[in-house]
Each structure stands twice: as C-alpha cells, then as structure tokens.
Short mmCIF file of C-alpha atoms in Angstrom, two decimals:
data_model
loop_
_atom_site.label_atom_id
_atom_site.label_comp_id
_atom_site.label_asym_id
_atom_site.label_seq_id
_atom_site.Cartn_x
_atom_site.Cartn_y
_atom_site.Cartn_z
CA UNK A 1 -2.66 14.07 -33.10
CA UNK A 2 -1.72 10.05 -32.44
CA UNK A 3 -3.33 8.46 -35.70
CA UNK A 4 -5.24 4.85 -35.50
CA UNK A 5 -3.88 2.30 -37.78
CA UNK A 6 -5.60 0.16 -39.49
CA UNK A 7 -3.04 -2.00 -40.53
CA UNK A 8 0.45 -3.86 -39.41
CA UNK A 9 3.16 -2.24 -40.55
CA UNK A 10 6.00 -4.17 -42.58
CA UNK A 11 8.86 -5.71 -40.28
CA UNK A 12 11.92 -4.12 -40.21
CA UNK A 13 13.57 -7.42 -39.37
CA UNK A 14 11.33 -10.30 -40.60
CA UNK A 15 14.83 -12.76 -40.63
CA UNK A 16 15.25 -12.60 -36.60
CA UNK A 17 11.06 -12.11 -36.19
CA UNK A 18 10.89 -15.78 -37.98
CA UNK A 19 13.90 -17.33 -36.17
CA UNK A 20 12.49 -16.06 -32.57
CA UNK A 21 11.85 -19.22 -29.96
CA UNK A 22 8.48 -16.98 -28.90
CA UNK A 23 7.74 -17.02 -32.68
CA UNK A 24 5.20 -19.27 -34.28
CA UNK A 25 5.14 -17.91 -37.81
CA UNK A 26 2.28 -15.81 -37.12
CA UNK A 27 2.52 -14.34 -33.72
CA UNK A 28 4.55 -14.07 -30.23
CA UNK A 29 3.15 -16.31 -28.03
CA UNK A 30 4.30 -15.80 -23.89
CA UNK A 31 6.32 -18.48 -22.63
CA UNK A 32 3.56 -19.26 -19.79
CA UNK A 33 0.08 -19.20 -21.13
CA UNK A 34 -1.16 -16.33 -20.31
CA UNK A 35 -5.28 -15.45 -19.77
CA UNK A 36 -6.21 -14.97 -23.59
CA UNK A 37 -9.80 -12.83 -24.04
CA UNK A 38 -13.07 -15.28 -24.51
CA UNK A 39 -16.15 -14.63 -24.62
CA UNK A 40 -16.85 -15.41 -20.97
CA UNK A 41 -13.86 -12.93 -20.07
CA UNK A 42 -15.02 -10.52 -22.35
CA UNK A 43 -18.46 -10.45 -21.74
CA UNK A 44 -17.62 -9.81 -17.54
CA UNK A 45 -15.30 -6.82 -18.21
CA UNK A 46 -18.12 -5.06 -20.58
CA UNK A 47 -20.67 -5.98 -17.94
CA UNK A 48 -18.47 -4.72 -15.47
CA UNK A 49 -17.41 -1.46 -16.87
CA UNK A 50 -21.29 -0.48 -17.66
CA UNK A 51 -23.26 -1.34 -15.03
CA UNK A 52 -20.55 -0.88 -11.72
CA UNK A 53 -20.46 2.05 -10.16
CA UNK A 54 -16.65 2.37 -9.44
CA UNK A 55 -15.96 5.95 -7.37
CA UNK A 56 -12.82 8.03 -7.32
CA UNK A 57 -11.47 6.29 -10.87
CA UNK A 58 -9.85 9.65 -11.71
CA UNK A 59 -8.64 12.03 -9.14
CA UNK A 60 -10.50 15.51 -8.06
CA UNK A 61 -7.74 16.57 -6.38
CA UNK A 62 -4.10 17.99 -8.60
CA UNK A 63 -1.44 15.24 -8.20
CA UNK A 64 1.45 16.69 -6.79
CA UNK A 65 4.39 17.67 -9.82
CA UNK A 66 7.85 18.83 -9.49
CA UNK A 67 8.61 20.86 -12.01
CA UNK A 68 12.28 19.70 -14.15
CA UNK A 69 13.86 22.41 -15.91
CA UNK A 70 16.34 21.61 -18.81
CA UNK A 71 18.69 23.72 -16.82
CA UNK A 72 18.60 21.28 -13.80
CA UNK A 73 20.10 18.70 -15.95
CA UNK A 74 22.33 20.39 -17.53
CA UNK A 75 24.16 20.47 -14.37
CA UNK A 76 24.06 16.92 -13.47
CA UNK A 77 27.39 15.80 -12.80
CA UNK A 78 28.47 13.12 -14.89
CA UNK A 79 29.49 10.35 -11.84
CA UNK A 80 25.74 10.79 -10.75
CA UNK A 81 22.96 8.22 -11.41
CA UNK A 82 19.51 10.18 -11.53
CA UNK A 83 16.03 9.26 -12.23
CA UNK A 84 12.94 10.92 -12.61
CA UNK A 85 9.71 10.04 -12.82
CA UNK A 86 7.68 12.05 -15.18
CA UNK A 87 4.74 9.58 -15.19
CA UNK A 88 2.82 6.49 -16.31
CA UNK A 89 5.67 4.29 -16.86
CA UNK A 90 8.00 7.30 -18.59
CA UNK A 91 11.29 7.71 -16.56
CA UNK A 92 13.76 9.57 -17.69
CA UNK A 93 17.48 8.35 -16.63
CA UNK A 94 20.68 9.68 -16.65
CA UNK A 95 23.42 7.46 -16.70
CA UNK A 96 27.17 7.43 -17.56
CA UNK A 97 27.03 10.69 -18.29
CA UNK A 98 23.75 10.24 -21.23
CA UNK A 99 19.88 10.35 -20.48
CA UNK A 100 17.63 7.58 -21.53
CA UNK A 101 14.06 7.45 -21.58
CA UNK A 102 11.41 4.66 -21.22
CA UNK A 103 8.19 4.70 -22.61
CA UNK A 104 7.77 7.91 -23.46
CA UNK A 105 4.11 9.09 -23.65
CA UNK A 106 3.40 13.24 -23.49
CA UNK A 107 0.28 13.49 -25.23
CA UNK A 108 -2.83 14.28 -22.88
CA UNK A 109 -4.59 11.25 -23.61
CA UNK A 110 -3.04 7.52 -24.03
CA UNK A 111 -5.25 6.79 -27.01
CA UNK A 112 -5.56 6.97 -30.73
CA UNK A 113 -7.54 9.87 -30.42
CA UNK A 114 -6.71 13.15 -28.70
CA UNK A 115 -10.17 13.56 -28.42
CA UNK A 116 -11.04 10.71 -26.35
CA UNK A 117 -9.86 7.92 -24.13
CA UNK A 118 -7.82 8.34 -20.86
CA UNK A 119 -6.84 11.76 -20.09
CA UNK A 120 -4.09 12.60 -18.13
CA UNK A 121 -4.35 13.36 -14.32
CA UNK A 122 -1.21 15.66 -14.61
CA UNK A 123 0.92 17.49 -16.99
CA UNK A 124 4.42 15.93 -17.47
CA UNK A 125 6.84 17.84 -15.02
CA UNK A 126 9.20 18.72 -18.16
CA UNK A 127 7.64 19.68 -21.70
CA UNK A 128 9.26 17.99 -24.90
CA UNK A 129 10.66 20.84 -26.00
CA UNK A 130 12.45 21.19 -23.00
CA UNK A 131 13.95 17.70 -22.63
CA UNK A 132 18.04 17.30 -23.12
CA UNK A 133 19.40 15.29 -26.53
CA UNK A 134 18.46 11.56 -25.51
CA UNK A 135 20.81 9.04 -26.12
CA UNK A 136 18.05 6.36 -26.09
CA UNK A 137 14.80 5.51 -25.72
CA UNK A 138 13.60 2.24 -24.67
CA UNK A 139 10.42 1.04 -25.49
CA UNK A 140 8.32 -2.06 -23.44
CA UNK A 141 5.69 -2.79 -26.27
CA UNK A 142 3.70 -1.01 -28.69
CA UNK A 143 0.12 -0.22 -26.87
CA UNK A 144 -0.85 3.03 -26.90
CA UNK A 145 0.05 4.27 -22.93
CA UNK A 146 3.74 3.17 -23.66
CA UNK A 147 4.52 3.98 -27.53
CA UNK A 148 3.05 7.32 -28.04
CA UNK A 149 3.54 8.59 -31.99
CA UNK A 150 3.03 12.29 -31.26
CA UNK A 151 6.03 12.14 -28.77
CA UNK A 152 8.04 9.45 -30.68
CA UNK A 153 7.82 12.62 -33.57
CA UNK A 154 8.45 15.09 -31.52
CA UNK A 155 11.92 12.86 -30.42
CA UNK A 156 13.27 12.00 -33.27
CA UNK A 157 15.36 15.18 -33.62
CA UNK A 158 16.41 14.44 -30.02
CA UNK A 159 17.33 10.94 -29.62
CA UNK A 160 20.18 8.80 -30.65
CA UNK A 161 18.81 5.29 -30.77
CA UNK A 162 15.59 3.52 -30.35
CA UNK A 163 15.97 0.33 -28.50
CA UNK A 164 12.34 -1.80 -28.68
CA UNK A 165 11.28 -5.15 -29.07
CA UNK A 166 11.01 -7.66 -32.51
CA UNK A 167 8.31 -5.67 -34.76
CA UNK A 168 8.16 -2.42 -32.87
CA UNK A 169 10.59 -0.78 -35.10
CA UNK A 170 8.68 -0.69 -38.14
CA UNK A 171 6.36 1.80 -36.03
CA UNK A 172 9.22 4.15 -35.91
CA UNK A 173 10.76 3.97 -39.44
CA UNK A 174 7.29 4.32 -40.72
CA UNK A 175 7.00 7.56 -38.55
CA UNK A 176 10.52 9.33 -39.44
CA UNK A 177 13.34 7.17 -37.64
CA UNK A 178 16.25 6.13 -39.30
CA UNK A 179 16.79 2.63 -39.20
CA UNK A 180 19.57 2.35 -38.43
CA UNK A 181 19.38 4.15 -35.47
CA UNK A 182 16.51 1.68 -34.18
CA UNK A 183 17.57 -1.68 -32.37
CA UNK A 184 15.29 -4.23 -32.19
CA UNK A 185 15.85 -7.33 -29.83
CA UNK A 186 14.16 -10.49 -28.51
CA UNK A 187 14.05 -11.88 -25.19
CA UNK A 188 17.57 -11.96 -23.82
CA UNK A 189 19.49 -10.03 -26.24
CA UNK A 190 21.75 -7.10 -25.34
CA UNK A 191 23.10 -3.80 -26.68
CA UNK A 192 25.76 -1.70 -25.09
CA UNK A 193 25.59 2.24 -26.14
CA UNK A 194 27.88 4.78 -24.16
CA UNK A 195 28.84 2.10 -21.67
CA UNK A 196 25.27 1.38 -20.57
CA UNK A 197 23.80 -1.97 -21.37
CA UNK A 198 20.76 -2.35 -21.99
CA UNK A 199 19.28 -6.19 -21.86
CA UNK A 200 15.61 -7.57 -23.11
CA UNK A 201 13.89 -9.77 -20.77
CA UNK A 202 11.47 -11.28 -20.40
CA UNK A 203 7.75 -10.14 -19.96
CA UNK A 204 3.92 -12.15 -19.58
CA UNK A 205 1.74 -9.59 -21.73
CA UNK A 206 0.60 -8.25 -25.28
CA UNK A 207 0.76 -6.51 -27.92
CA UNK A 208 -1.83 -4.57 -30.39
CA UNK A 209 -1.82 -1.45 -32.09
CA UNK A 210 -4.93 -1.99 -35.34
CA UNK A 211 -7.04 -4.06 -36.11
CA UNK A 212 -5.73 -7.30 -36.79
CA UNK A 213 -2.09 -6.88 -35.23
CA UNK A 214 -2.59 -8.72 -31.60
CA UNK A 215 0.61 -10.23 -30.87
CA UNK A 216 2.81 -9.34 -34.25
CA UNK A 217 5.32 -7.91 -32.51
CA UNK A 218 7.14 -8.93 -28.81
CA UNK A 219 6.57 -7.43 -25.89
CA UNK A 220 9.62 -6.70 -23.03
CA UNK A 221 10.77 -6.01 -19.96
CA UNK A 222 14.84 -4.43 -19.62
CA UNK A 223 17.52 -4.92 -17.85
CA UNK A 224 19.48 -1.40 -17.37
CA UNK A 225 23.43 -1.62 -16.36
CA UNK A 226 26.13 1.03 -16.30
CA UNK A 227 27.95 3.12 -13.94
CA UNK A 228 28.04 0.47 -11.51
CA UNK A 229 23.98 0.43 -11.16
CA UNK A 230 21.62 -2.02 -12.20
CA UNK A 231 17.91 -1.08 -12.85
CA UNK A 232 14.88 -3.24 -13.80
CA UNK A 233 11.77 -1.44 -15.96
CA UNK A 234 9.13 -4.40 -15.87
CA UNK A 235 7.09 -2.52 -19.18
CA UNK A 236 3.86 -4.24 -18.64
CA UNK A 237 3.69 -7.70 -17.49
CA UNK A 238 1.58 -10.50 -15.53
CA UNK A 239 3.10 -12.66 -12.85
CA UNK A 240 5.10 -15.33 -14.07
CA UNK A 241 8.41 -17.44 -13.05
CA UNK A 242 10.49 -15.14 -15.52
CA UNK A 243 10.88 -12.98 -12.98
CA UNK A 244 13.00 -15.30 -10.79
CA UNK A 245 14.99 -15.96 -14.08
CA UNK A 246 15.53 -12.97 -14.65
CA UNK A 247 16.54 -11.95 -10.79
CA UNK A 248 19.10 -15.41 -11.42
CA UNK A 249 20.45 -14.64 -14.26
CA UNK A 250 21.00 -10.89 -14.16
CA UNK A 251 20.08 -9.46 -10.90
CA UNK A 252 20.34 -8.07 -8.34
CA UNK A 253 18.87 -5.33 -8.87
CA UNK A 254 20.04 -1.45 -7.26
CA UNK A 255 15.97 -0.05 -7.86
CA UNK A 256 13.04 -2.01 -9.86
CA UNK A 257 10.37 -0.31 -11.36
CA UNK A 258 7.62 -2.71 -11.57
CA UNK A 259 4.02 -2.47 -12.87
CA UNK A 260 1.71 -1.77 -10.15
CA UNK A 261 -2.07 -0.25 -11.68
CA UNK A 262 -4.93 -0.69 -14.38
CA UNK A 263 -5.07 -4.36 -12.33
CA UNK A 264 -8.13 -6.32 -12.12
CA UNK A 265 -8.50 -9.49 -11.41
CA UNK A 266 -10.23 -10.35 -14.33
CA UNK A 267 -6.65 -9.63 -16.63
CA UNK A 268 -4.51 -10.54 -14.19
CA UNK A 269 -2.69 -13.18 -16.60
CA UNK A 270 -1.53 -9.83 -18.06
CA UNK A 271 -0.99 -7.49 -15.53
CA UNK A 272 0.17 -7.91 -11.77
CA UNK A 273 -2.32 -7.25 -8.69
CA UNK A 274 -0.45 -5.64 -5.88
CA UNK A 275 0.97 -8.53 -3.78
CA UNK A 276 2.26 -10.05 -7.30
CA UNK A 277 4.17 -6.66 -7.75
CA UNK A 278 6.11 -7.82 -4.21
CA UNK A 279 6.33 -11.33 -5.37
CA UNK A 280 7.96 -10.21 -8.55
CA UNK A 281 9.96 -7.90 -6.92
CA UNK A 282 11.76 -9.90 -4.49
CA UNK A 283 12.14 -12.84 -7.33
CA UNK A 284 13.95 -9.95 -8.81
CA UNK A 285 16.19 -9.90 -5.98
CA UNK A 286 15.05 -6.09 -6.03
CA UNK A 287 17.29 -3.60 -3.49
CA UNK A 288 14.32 -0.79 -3.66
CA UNK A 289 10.87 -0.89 -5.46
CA UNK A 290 9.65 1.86 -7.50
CA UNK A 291 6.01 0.90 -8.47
CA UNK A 292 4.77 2.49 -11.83
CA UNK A 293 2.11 2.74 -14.26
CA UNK A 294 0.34 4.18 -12.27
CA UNK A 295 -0.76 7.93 -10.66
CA UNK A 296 -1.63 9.34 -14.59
CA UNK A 297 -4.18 7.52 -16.76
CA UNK A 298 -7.24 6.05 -15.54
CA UNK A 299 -7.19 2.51 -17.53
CA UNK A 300 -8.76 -0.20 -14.93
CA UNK A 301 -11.84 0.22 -12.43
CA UNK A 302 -9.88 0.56 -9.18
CA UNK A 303 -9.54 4.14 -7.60
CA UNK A 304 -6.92 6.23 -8.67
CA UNK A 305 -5.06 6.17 -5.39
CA UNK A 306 -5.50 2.12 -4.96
CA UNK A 307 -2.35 1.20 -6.23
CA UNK A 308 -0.14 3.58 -3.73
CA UNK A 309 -2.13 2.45 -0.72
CA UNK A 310 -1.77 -1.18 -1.41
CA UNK A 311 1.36 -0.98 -2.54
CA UNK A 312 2.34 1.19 0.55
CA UNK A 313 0.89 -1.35 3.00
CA UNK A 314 2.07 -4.88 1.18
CA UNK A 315 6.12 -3.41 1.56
CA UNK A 316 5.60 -3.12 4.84
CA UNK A 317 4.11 -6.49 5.67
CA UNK A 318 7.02 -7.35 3.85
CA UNK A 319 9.51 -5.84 4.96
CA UNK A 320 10.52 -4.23 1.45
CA UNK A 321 11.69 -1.18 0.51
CA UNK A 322 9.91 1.45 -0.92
CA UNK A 323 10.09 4.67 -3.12
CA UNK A 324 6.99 6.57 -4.34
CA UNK A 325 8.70 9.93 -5.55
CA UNK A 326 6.49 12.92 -6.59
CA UNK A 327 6.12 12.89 -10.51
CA UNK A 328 9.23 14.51 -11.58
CA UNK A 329 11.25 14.43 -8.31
CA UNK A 330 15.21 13.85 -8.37
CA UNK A 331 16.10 10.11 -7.34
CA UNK A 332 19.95 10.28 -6.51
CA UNK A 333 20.24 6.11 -6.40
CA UNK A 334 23.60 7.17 -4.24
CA UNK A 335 21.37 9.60 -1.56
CA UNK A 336 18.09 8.49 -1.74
CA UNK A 337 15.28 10.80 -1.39
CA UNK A 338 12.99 9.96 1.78
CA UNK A 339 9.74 8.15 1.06
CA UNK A 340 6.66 9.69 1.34
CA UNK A 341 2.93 8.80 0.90
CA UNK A 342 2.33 12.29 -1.05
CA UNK A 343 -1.40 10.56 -2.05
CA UNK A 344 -2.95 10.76 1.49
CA UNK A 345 -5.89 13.22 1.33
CA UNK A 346 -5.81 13.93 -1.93
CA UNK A 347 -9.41 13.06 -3.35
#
C-alpha cells in the first residue's frame, strides 16, 4: 500500500537544491507566476466539487486495452523506436536498444491510500512483474498520479537509474534506491545513459507530497534524444512561454506527449485546457501530438471522454497531427499506427 507522509524527506543534494536559479532558499518558485491557491480559488473549487452535478466523470463503459506481453518485447529489434502507452502519463519507451519508463504509476488508485481516491478506469496493459529490466525511469514531479511508491518498490530490482528532478530523489533512497543510481537535475541539465539523452526542461506546475512540502522539490518536463528521435514528455504543466524555449532551443520534436486532462479553468495556471495543449504543442515545434494524462484517473470535473473529443476536434482546426493509441498499443515512430477515435460510444 502507497503510505502518506507526513514529513519532507532529507535532500539528497541540498548543494545544487541551494544554488538552483528557481531556488529561493525555501522553495521552487515557476519562472512565470503561476495561479497560487487563495481563499477565493479555494473556496470555488470546494463549492464546485460539492454542489455540481458533473455526469460521466468516470467511464461505464471498459476502455479499450491491448494487452503487452514481456515476450513482445523481447523481440523488438534493436534499430526500432517503440512506445507504448500503458496509461495516465506512464509510457514505456524503447530506445537504442534499452526501455525507459515515465511516470510510472500501477497501483489501482493514484492516492495515498489504496482504499480511496481515484481509481483506475483500466488495468495497465502489462503487469510489473512482467515488465523487461528498465534502463531508466524518468520521473516529472513527485504528486501522487506520477511518483507512485508501491511501483517505484516494485522497480527497484528492475531499473538501472532514476532520473527526477532537484528533491525527488530523497523519495527514492528513502524507499530502497541506491543513490547512486538516482540522478537528480534542474531545469536544463542533461544526462546521457546508453546513448540516449535525456534533458530537464522546463515546466509551469507543483509539487507536494505531506503536509508541509508544497514546492520543496522541482517539478519537470524532458527532453528525450537517441537513435536519431527526439521526444517531448510535458509531466504536468500550465501554459507558459517555456514551451517556445524549449521548441528553440532543443526541438523539433519527432512525437510530443503533452498534458491534455484533470483541466479546469479554475487551475489552469497549472495545467493546460485543450487549445493550450495545441498552443504548446506547435511552440514545441511538435511533428505529431500524443495527448496524455488522461483516459485513467478521474482527477478534474470534466467527463472522462472530454479531453479526446476536444483534443480530436482542436488538431483538426489546426491542422495538427494526431495520435490517440489504445492503452498499450505499439507506436513504431518509423510506421506509424493509424489514428483512431477508439472513445466514440463508449459511455
């Protein structure tokens, strides 16, 4: 069971936490302010959530799964560049010839508690047990939908090397991870493992896992590169002109997976409506959209399905291309799959 902290844990790397430009001795601080909670804010979201009726927040219907066996990748070949989706905003990549993972959350509820908060709509289309050795895992920030203990434990005989941002890494060595297999970095810094590099950019957002940790440790989005691709996983983000910086500076882009669900317009500082995930996208100087977190937790008050349809009609208005695979379908970047709206009629 995912445990609830009441407490921050001890830095791993206080030195570069204190030396950090989006450091200001207490807590990261976004480089655009972003909408902070207040008592006005606050008070409309609880009003909100009790007393409007929102329909269809979780789906009746089963979402659609593809099931991934661990002898399917086995056989990859190595000159391939695959994703899957296996849901939320876990995708599980192989490249050069290793498999990387972001975000990786198994449990059936993204929560503290196992025994309540949002349940999953689907089970993951490949168990834990099943996954290959992971040379990586790369980790957007520490709330509970993206860093998951229960499957961070149930990794750490599997992976290689945690890649996170400043602070999260404390998380991990507390739970079991050697630390020197953990690689924290802050806003444009770069590792290269097994000829894949992996870059932290830029993201507007959060972070909070206890009471009394809001904002302790940085939040990111990556830059992916190797085997001639380039990827972009946004992690969790509001928009903001760092996306165009980061499109400049280290796009473009092969595929983008960007944030597109648990919106609202009252934390949209925070987290993208729809047309902001297009905006962002072509600032990006994104080849083909992927829109995530989305399609397995029910964490705003939109309907489940909101995010696919207005994603689905905002790329065509603008003429951008888009991928919305099944969870746990094969994306061969080199033969892409063809795109399909797999939501229509599902209640």
């Amino acid at each position: 069971m995912t445990l609830f902290s009441l407490t921050a844990s001890r830095s791993i790397n206080e030195d570069a936490i204190q030396k950090s430009p989006r450091y200001n001795g207490s807590k990261f601080f976004n480089a655009q302010p972003a909408m902070e909670a207040s008592i006005h804010s606050a008070g409309a979201m609880l009003k909100e959530y009790l007393f409007v009726k929102h329909p269809r927040t979780t789906p009746t219907s089963p979402i659609p799964v593809m099931t991934l066996t661990k002898e399917a990748l086995a056989a990859l070949p190595v000159d391939k560049t695959m994703i899957y989706r296996l849901g939320h905003s876990t995708l599980l990549l192989w490249m050069a010839g290793e498999f990387w993972l972001t975000d990786p959350v198994f449990s059936e509820r993204a929560s503290p508690f196992q025994f309540m908060g949002p349940k999953r709509f689907h089970q993951p289309p490949i168990s834990l047990a099943d996954l290959p050795p992971i040379k990586g895992v790369i980790l957007s920030h520490n709330h509970y939908d993206h860093l998951d203990k229960d499957s961070i434990l149930k990794l750490l005989a599997k992976v290689d090397h945690f890649i996170v941002p400043l602070g999260v890494g404390s998380d991990l060595v507390k739970w079991g991870a050697d630390e020197a297999n953990v690689t924290e970095l802050d806003w444009w810094e770069a590792i290269t493992l097994a000829q894949v590099t992996l870059t932290a950019t830029p993201a507007q957002h959060f972070s909070g896992r206890a009471i009394g940790d809001r904002d302790t440790t940085l939040w990111n989005s990556w830059a992916i590169s190797g085997a001639g691709q380039n990827l972009f996983f946004s992690g969790d983000s509001g928009y903001f002109d760092g996306f165009k910086d980061i499109g400049d500076r280290l796009g473009p882009f092969d595929m983008a997976f960007v944030e597109t669900g648990a919106y609202n317009t009252l934390w949209r500082g925070v987290h993208m409506m729809p047309e902001e995930t297009i905006q962002a996208f072509k600032d990006l100087q994104g080849k083909v959209l992927v829109p995530i977190h989305n399609g397995t937790f029910n964490l705003s008050l939109h309907s489940w399905d909101d995010p696919f349809i207005k994603i689905a009609a905002l790329a065509k208005q603008a003429n951008v291309q888009l991928l919305t695979p099944i969870m746990g379908q094969a994306i061969d970047l080199q033969d892409l799959p063809e795109q399909t709206e797999w939501w229509v009629g599902l209640d």
